Amino acid sequence: MNTTIKAYGAKDSKADLKPLDIERRACGDDDVKIDITYCGVCHSDIHTVRNDWKNSRYPVVPGHEIIGRVIETGKNVTKFKEGDLVGVGCMVDSCQECSACKEDLEQFCEEGMVGTYNGKDKHLGGHTFGGYSTSVVVNKEFVLNIPENIDEKGAAPLLCAGITTWSPLCKWNVKEGDKVGVIGLGGLGHMGVKFANALGAHVVMITTSPDKAKDAKALGAHEVLISKNEDDMKKHSNSFDFILNTIPVGHEMDPYIGLLKRDATMVLVGAVEPLKPFHGGGLILGRKRIAGSLIGGIKETQEMLDFCGEHNIVSDIEVIDMKDINNAYERIIDSDVKYRFVIDMASLKN
Ligand SMILES: [Zn+2]
Ligand SMILES: [Zn+2]
């Protein structure tokens, strides 16, 4: 039997988020039912609520940084039991059969992965509803173990911001002694700094604002490079082994390409929109590369969570009540959060 539960969502692209009721499917043989305790607030939530990517299905119930406790499992579920601390990230399903899925890259499923919200709901029809809600039912293959020793509130953003920055650092094999630049100090950038530091890299925070220097160092940056300072940019030219670019909007590329060493790569994880034109010579003279990266597969996400357990890494967060979500959106847009909002879901249950 389906159950009706409490959620928060938007009825159209102009509407504030408000309380609403949604349906969850009964826990099937391959499913895990989760009582949601915390849910992180990602910039993608705002883009979807406001239909910035022109693909939103309403009502939108966002939330893909879900933490909770298992309350029920189907008969085919062996990896999870009642009471386990678990997480759900950006995906709740994929075909499990295509070449991408077989290589543990469900985020690139050729049939299209099913988003945790705004995806096509294979079970109930209509579209999926995310973690701004009291519970969720998810296929066991898309449920992640959260190490019990880390703070569960701070773990929520690991499910999107964490894996988004972890995956490229691993794919490009960032290792001890590498000089790694992280551009932009927001939800993504602050995780990039923590991970690169824990991997033993020499971490340089690259930012436009000098007042972020102190915070960047507290998070694990060894140096701060102010990108507006041309002399400093020159001093660092052709010196980076790897750059993680988290800038969320279109921007000039040439100054950053100039920082890369020969054969080094800059990976974009923020700007899903047009970039400013850049000079081909910047890449050709030095065989440099620009690449993109999208979240990470389930296996890789679990590896990241296990790494966070071993190194005691979580996000820096500000906890809010569900009712304060609309104000939180405005503050995210103004970059007024250090560095991620996390909703305490008890505030929706009571
Ligand atoms: Zn996200
Ligand atoms: Zn697939």
Short mmCIF file of C-alpha atoms and ligand atoms in Angstrom, two decimals:
data_model
loop_
_atom_site.label_atom_id
_atom_site.label_comp_id
_atom_site.label_asym_id
_atom_site.label_seq_id
_atom_site.Cartn_x
_atom_site.Cartn_y
_atom_site.Cartn_z
CA MET A 1 0.00 0.00 0.00
CA ASN A 2 1.17 3.47 -0.80
CA THR A 3 1.47 5.89 2.06
CA THR A 4 0.79 9.60 2.12
CA ILE A 5 3.54 11.58 3.79
CA LYS A 6 4.45 15.18 4.54
CA ALA A 7 6.77 17.06 2.20
CA TYR A 8 7.75 20.55 1.10
CA GLY A 9 7.56 21.56 -2.53
CA ALA A 10 6.81 24.18 -5.17
CA LYS A 11 3.69 24.16 -7.34
CA ASP A 12 5.23 26.21 -10.16
CA SER A 13 8.42 28.09 -11.02
CA LYS A 14 7.31 31.31 -9.29
CA ALA A 15 5.95 29.75 -6.12
CA ASP A 16 7.59 29.54 -2.71
CA LEU A 17 8.07 26.10 -1.24
CA LYS A 18 5.12 25.11 0.96
CA PRO A 19 3.91 22.06 2.86
CA LEU A 20 2.23 19.44 0.70
CA ASP A 21 1.36 15.75 0.83
CA ILE A 22 2.97 13.18 -1.48
CA GLU A 23 2.65 9.45 -2.04
CA ARG A 24 5.42 6.95 -1.38
CA ARG A 25 5.24 3.42 -2.71
CA ALA A 26 5.09 0.43 -0.39
CA CYS A 27 8.49 -1.12 0.36
CA GLY A 28 9.01 -3.71 -2.44
CA ASP A 29 11.19 -6.83 -2.37
CA ASP A 30 14.28 -4.89 -3.53
CA ASP A 31 13.53 -1.72 -1.60
CA VAL A 32 14.72 0.04 1.50
CA LYS A 33 12.37 2.37 3.35
CA ILE A 34 14.15 5.24 5.07
CA ASP A 35 12.99 7.63 7.78
CA ILE A 36 14.67 10.88 6.71
CA THR A 37 16.51 12.71 9.50
CA TYR A 38 18.42 15.35 7.51
CA CYS A 39 18.53 16.63 3.94
CA GLY A 40 21.11 18.97 2.44
CA VAL A 41 20.17 21.92 0.23
CA CYS A 42 21.93 21.93 -3.15
CA HIS A 43 21.98 24.75 -5.71
CA SER A 44 20.39 22.28 -8.16
CA ASP A 45 17.33 22.25 -5.91
CA ILE A 46 16.85 25.96 -6.61
CA HIS A 47 17.48 25.55 -10.34
CA THR A 48 14.80 22.84 -10.48
CA VAL A 49 12.25 24.69 -8.35
CA ARG A 50 12.66 27.76 -10.58
CA ASN A 51 12.75 25.75 -13.82
CA ASP A 52 16.12 27.26 -14.83
CA TRP A 53 16.92 24.16 -16.89
CA LYS A 54 13.46 24.11 -18.53
CA ASN A 55 12.77 20.51 -17.56
CA SER A 56 10.99 20.80 -14.22
CA ARG A 57 7.92 18.74 -13.42
CA TYR A 58 5.58 20.18 -10.81
CA PRO A 59 5.09 19.98 -7.99
CA VAL A 60 8.84 19.89 -7.40
CA VAL A 61 9.87 18.30 -4.10
CA PRO A 62 13.67 18.80 -4.10
CA GLY A 63 16.37 17.18 -1.99
CA HIS A 64 19.13 14.79 -3.05
CA GLU A 65 21.41 14.84 -0.03
CA ILE A 66 19.35 12.50 2.10
CA ILE A 67 20.36 10.99 5.45
CA GLY A 68 18.15 8.71 7.48
CA ARG A 69 17.57 5.43 9.29
CA VAL A 70 16.29 2.25 7.70
CA ILE A 71 12.77 1.46 8.92
CA GLU A 72 11.86 -1.41 6.57
CA THR A 73 13.59 -3.67 4.04
CA GLY A 74 12.27 -5.92 1.27
CA LYS A 75 12.96 -9.66 1.26
CA ASN A 76 15.83 -9.42 -1.28
CA VAL A 77 17.71 -6.84 0.78
CA THR A 78 20.71 -8.29 2.63
CA LYS A 79 23.06 -5.30 2.90
CA PHE A 80 20.80 -3.17 5.10
CA LYS A 81 18.73 -3.74 8.21
CA GLU A 82 16.36 -1.76 10.38
CA GLY A 83 18.16 1.02 12.23
CA ASP A 84 21.10 1.37 9.84
CA LEU A 85 22.32 4.90 9.12
CA VAL A 86 22.06 5.35 5.35
CA GLY A 87 22.16 7.96 2.62
CA VAL A 88 20.64 8.60 -0.80
CA GLY A 89 22.25 10.94 -3.29
CA CYS A 90 21.26 12.26 -6.70
CA MET A 91 20.06 8.97 -8.23
CA VAL A 92 17.47 6.39 -7.19
CA ASP A 93 17.59 4.07 -10.21
CA SER A 94 19.22 3.27 -13.56
CA CYS A 95 18.93 0.48 -16.13
CA GLN A 96 21.73 -1.56 -14.46
CA GLU A 97 22.52 -3.17 -17.83
CA CYS A 98 24.14 -0.64 -20.19
CA SER A 99 27.90 -0.24 -20.54
CA ALA A 100 27.95 2.76 -18.17
CA CYS A 101 25.97 0.93 -15.46
CA LYS A 102 28.19 -2.14 -15.83
CA GLU A 103 31.24 0.05 -15.22
CA ASP A 104 29.69 1.49 -12.03
CA LEU A 105 28.98 4.78 -13.74
CA GLU A 106 25.21 4.89 -13.22
CA GLN A 107 25.26 8.68 -13.47
CA PHE A 108 25.94 8.24 -17.19
CA CYS A 109 23.35 5.45 -17.73
CA GLU A 110 22.53 5.30 -21.43
CA GLU A 111 18.83 4.94 -20.64
CA GLY A 112 19.12 7.97 -18.36
CA MET A 113 19.52 7.62 -14.60
CA VAL A 114 16.45 8.31 -12.49
CA GLY A 115 16.97 11.46 -10.47
CA THR A 116 16.02 11.41 -6.81
CA TYR A 117 13.61 14.21 -7.69
CA ASN A 118 12.21 15.37 -11.01
CA GLY A 119 13.01 11.93 -12.47
CA LYS A 120 10.56 9.53 -14.11
CA ASP A 121 9.02 7.37 -11.40
CA LYS A 122 9.01 3.79 -12.70
CA HIS A 123 6.84 2.55 -9.83
CA LEU A 124 4.07 5.09 -9.30
CA GLY A 125 4.14 6.86 -12.67
CA GLY A 126 4.57 10.62 -12.70
CA HIS A 127 7.86 11.95 -11.33
CA THR A 128 10.06 11.31 -8.33
CA PHE A 129 9.97 13.37 -5.14
CA GLY A 130 13.12 14.13 -3.20
CA GLY A 131 14.27 14.42 0.38
CA TYR A 132 12.38 17.49 1.57
CA SER A 133 10.02 14.91 3.06
CA THR A 134 9.67 12.61 6.03
CA SER A 135 10.50 9.28 4.35
CA VAL A 136 11.55 7.70 1.07
CA VAL A 137 11.53 4.23 -0.52
CA VAL A 138 14.59 3.48 -2.65
CA ASN A 139 15.95 0.47 -4.57
CA LYS A 140 18.71 -1.18 -2.49
CA GLU A 141 21.33 -0.60 -5.20
CA PHE A 142 21.04 3.16 -4.67
CA VAL A 143 21.23 3.21 -0.88
CA LEU A 144 24.58 4.04 0.73
CA ASN A 145 26.06 3.15 4.10
CA ILE A 146 26.95 6.16 6.24
CA PRO A 147 29.80 5.52 8.72
CA GLU A 148 28.37 5.80 12.23
CA ASN A 149 31.40 7.72 13.53
CA ILE A 150 30.79 10.85 11.44
CA ASP A 151 28.26 13.57 12.24
CA GLU A 152 25.11 12.62 10.33
CA LYS A 153 24.02 16.21 9.72
CA GLY A 154 27.37 17.11 8.21
CA ALA A 155 27.32 13.91 6.16
CA ALA A 156 24.25 14.95 4.15
CA PRO A 157 26.11 17.20 1.65
CA LEU A 158 28.61 14.41 1.00
CA LEU A 159 25.90 12.77 -1.12
CA CYS A 160 26.07 15.49 -3.79
CA ALA A 161 28.69 18.18 -3.06
CA GLY A 162 31.03 15.53 -1.66
CA ILE A 163 30.92 13.03 -4.49
CA THR A 164 30.94 15.80 -7.12
CA THR A 165 34.36 16.92 -5.93
CA TRP A 166 35.71 13.52 -4.84
CA SER A 167 35.10 11.79 -8.18
CA PRO A 168 37.37 14.00 -10.33
CA LEU A 169 40.13 14.01 -7.70
CA CYS A 170 40.13 10.20 -7.91
CA LYS A 171 39.61 9.89 -11.65
CA TRP A 172 42.61 12.18 -12.27
CA ASN A 173 44.57 10.37 -9.58
CA VAL A 174 45.41 13.30 -7.32
CA LYS A 175 48.08 12.13 -4.92
CA GLU A 176 50.50 13.16 -2.22
CA GLY A 177 52.64 16.13 -3.21
CA ASP A 178 50.55 17.22 -6.20
CA LYS A 179 49.86 20.92 -6.48
CA VAL A 180 46.06 21.13 -6.67
CA GLY A 181 44.03 24.28 -7.25
CA VAL A 182 40.42 24.58 -6.16
CA ILE A 183 38.58 27.48 -7.79
CA GLY A 184 35.64 28.90 -5.85
CA LEU A 185 34.90 28.53 -2.13
CA GLY A 186 31.27 27.42 -1.85
CA GLY A 187 29.47 24.15 -1.17
CA LEU A 188 31.57 22.32 -3.76
CA GLY A 189 34.85 24.17 -3.28
CA HIS A 190 35.02 23.69 0.47
CA MET A 191 34.68 19.91 0.00
CA GLY A 192 37.31 19.98 -2.76
CA VAL A 193 39.76 21.63 -0.37
CA LYS A 194 39.07 19.11 2.41
CA PHE A 195 39.45 16.09 0.11
CA ALA A 196 42.55 17.33 -1.70
CA ASN A 197 44.17 18.06 1.66
CA ALA A 198 43.28 14.60 3.02
CA LEU A 199 44.78 13.01 -0.12
CA GLY A 200 48.06 14.71 0.73
CA ALA A 201 48.10 17.34 -2.02
CA HIS A 202 49.48 20.86 -1.72
CA VAL A 203 46.17 22.73 -1.92
CA VAL A 204 45.81 26.22 -3.32
CA MET A 205 42.45 27.96 -2.94
CA ILE A 206 41.87 30.17 -5.98
CA THR A 207 39.30 32.88 -5.31
CA THR A 208 38.36 36.43 -6.27
CA SER A 209 37.79 37.55 -2.67
CA PRO A 210 40.71 38.09 -0.26
CA ASP A 211 38.36 37.85 2.75
CA LYS A 212 37.93 34.13 2.06
CA ALA A 213 41.62 33.45 2.69
CA LYS A 214 41.32 32.75 6.42
CA ASP A 215 38.41 30.35 5.96
CA ALA A 216 40.14 28.53 3.12
CA LYS A 217 43.19 27.92 5.29
CA ALA A 218 41.03 26.65 8.16
CA LEU A 219 39.47 24.16 5.74
CA GLY A 220 42.86 22.84 4.67
CA ALA A 221 44.23 25.09 1.93
CA HIS A 222 48.00 25.63 2.17
CA GLU A 223 47.96 28.77 0.06
CA VAL A 224 45.40 31.23 -1.25
CA LEU A 225 45.70 32.71 -4.75
CA ILE A 226 43.62 35.80 -5.45
CA SER A 227 42.71 35.47 -9.11
CA LYS A 228 42.31 39.23 -9.57
CA ASN A 229 45.98 39.77 -8.66
CA GLU A 230 47.81 39.47 -11.98
CA ASP A 231 51.27 39.35 -10.42
CA ASP A 232 50.32 36.44 -8.19
CA MET A 233 48.62 34.65 -11.07
CA LYS A 234 51.85 35.04 -13.06
CA LYS A 235 53.90 33.60 -10.21
CA HIS A 236 51.75 30.47 -10.27
CA SER A 237 51.62 30.08 -14.05
CA ASN A 238 52.29 26.61 -15.52
CA SER A 239 52.60 25.12 -12.03
CA PHE A 240 49.43 23.16 -11.18
CA ASP A 241 49.14 19.39 -11.54
CA PHE A 242 45.38 19.57 -11.34
CA ILE A 243 42.66 22.20 -10.99
CA LEU A 244 39.11 21.63 -9.75
CA ASN A 245 36.90 24.39 -11.12
CA THR A 246 33.68 24.84 -9.09
CA ILE A 247 32.57 28.22 -10.49
CA PRO A 248 28.80 27.82 -10.99
CA VAL A 249 28.36 30.27 -13.89
CA GLY A 250 29.99 31.03 -17.26
CA HIS A 251 33.40 32.67 -16.82
CA GLU A 252 36.78 33.52 -18.38
CA MET A 253 38.84 30.36 -18.85
CA ASP A 254 42.19 31.70 -20.10
CA PRO A 255 43.59 32.86 -16.73
CA TYR A 256 43.02 29.40 -15.23
CA ILE A 257 44.31 27.48 -18.24
CA GLY A 258 47.52 29.50 -17.81
CA LEU A 259 47.96 28.04 -14.34
CA LEU A 260 48.09 24.41 -15.54
CA LYS A 261 51.37 22.55 -16.01
CA ARG A 262 52.12 20.73 -19.26
CA ASP A 263 49.72 17.80 -19.66
CA ALA A 264 47.67 18.88 -16.63
CA THR A 265 43.87 18.97 -16.51
CA MET A 266 41.27 21.40 -15.23
CA VAL A 267 37.94 19.73 -14.45
CA LEU A 268 34.69 21.68 -14.49
CA VAL A 269 32.00 20.63 -12.01
CA GLY A 270 29.98 23.82 -11.57
CA ALA A 271 29.09 25.67 -14.74
CA VAL A 272 26.31 23.87 -16.61
CA GLU A 273 26.02 26.78 -19.04
CA PRO A 274 27.99 28.52 -21.81
CA LEU A 275 31.59 29.47 -21.00
CA LYS A 276 33.34 32.57 -22.28
CA PRO A 277 35.39 31.90 -25.45
CA PHE A 278 38.97 30.91 -24.70
CA HIS A 279 42.18 30.76 -26.73
CA GLY A 280 43.10 27.43 -28.29
CA GLY A 281 46.78 28.31 -27.95
CA GLY A 282 46.44 28.11 -24.18
CA LEU A 283 45.69 24.41 -24.52
CA ILE A 284 47.91 23.57 -27.49
CA LEU A 285 51.08 25.14 -26.05
CA GLY A 286 51.43 22.72 -23.16
CA ARG A 287 49.08 19.91 -24.24
CA LYS A 288 46.67 20.97 -21.50
CA ARG A 289 43.19 19.60 -21.00
CA ILE A 290 39.79 20.79 -19.89
CA ALA A 291 37.32 18.16 -18.80
CA GLY A 292 33.97 17.83 -17.05
CA SER A 293 32.69 15.53 -14.33
CA LEU A 294 29.22 14.66 -13.03
CA ILE A 295 28.67 13.43 -9.46
CA GLY A 296 29.97 9.82 -9.27
CA GLY A 297 28.75 6.24 -9.47
CA ILE A 298 27.30 4.38 -6.47
CA LYS A 299 30.46 2.32 -5.87
CA GLU A 300 32.62 5.44 -5.93
CA THR A 301 30.18 7.27 -3.66
CA GLN A 302 30.47 4.46 -1.09
CA GLU A 303 34.27 4.63 -1.34
CA MET A 304 34.11 8.37 -0.66
CA LEU A 305 31.84 7.83 2.37
CA ASP A 306 34.20 5.17 3.73
CA PHE A 307 37.14 7.57 3.22
CA CYS A 308 35.17 10.23 5.13
CA GLY A 309 34.66 7.74 7.96
CA GLU A 310 38.37 6.99 8.13
CA HIS A 311 39.45 10.63 7.94
CA ASN A 312 36.49 12.08 9.86
CA ILE A 313 35.46 14.39 7.03
CA VAL A 314 32.05 16.05 6.85
CA SER A 315 30.73 19.29 5.36
CA ASP A 316 30.61 22.57 7.25
CA ILE A 317 26.92 23.22 7.58
CA GLU A 318 24.17 25.41 8.98
CA VAL A 319 21.12 23.48 10.17
CA ILE A 320 17.70 24.97 9.40
CA ASP A 321 14.05 24.10 9.99
CA MET A 322 11.99 23.07 6.99
CA LYS A 323 9.88 26.22 7.19
CA ASP A 324 12.97 28.42 6.67
CA ILE A 325 13.79 26.93 3.29
CA ASN A 326 12.66 29.90 1.15
CA ASN A 327 14.89 32.28 3.08
CA ALA A 328 17.74 29.76 2.79
CA TYR A 329 17.37 29.79 -1.01
CA GLU A 330 17.81 33.57 -1.05
CA ARG A 331 20.90 33.26 1.13
CA ILE A 332 22.40 30.58 -1.15
CA ILE A 333 21.92 32.85 -4.13
CA ASP A 334 23.74 35.60 -2.21
CA SER A 335 26.53 33.11 -1.29
CA ASP A 336 25.63 33.74 2.34
CA VAL A 337 26.18 30.27 3.81
CA LYS A 338 29.17 28.41 5.21
CA TYR A 339 28.95 26.15 3.30
CA ARG A 340 25.79 24.16 3.05
CA PHE A 341 22.32 24.32 4.55
CA VAL A 342 20.98 21.08 5.98
CA ILE A 343 17.31 20.71 6.89
CA ASP A 344 16.51 19.05 10.22
CA MET A 345 13.61 16.86 9.12
CA ALA A 346 12.27 16.63 12.68
CA SER A 347 10.97 20.13 11.98
CA LEU A 348 8.64 18.73 9.31
CA LYS A 349 7.50 15.75 11.33
CA ASN A 350 6.29 17.64 14.41
ZN ZN B 1 23.17 18.51 -5.85
ZN ZN B 2 22.35 2.00 -17.59
#
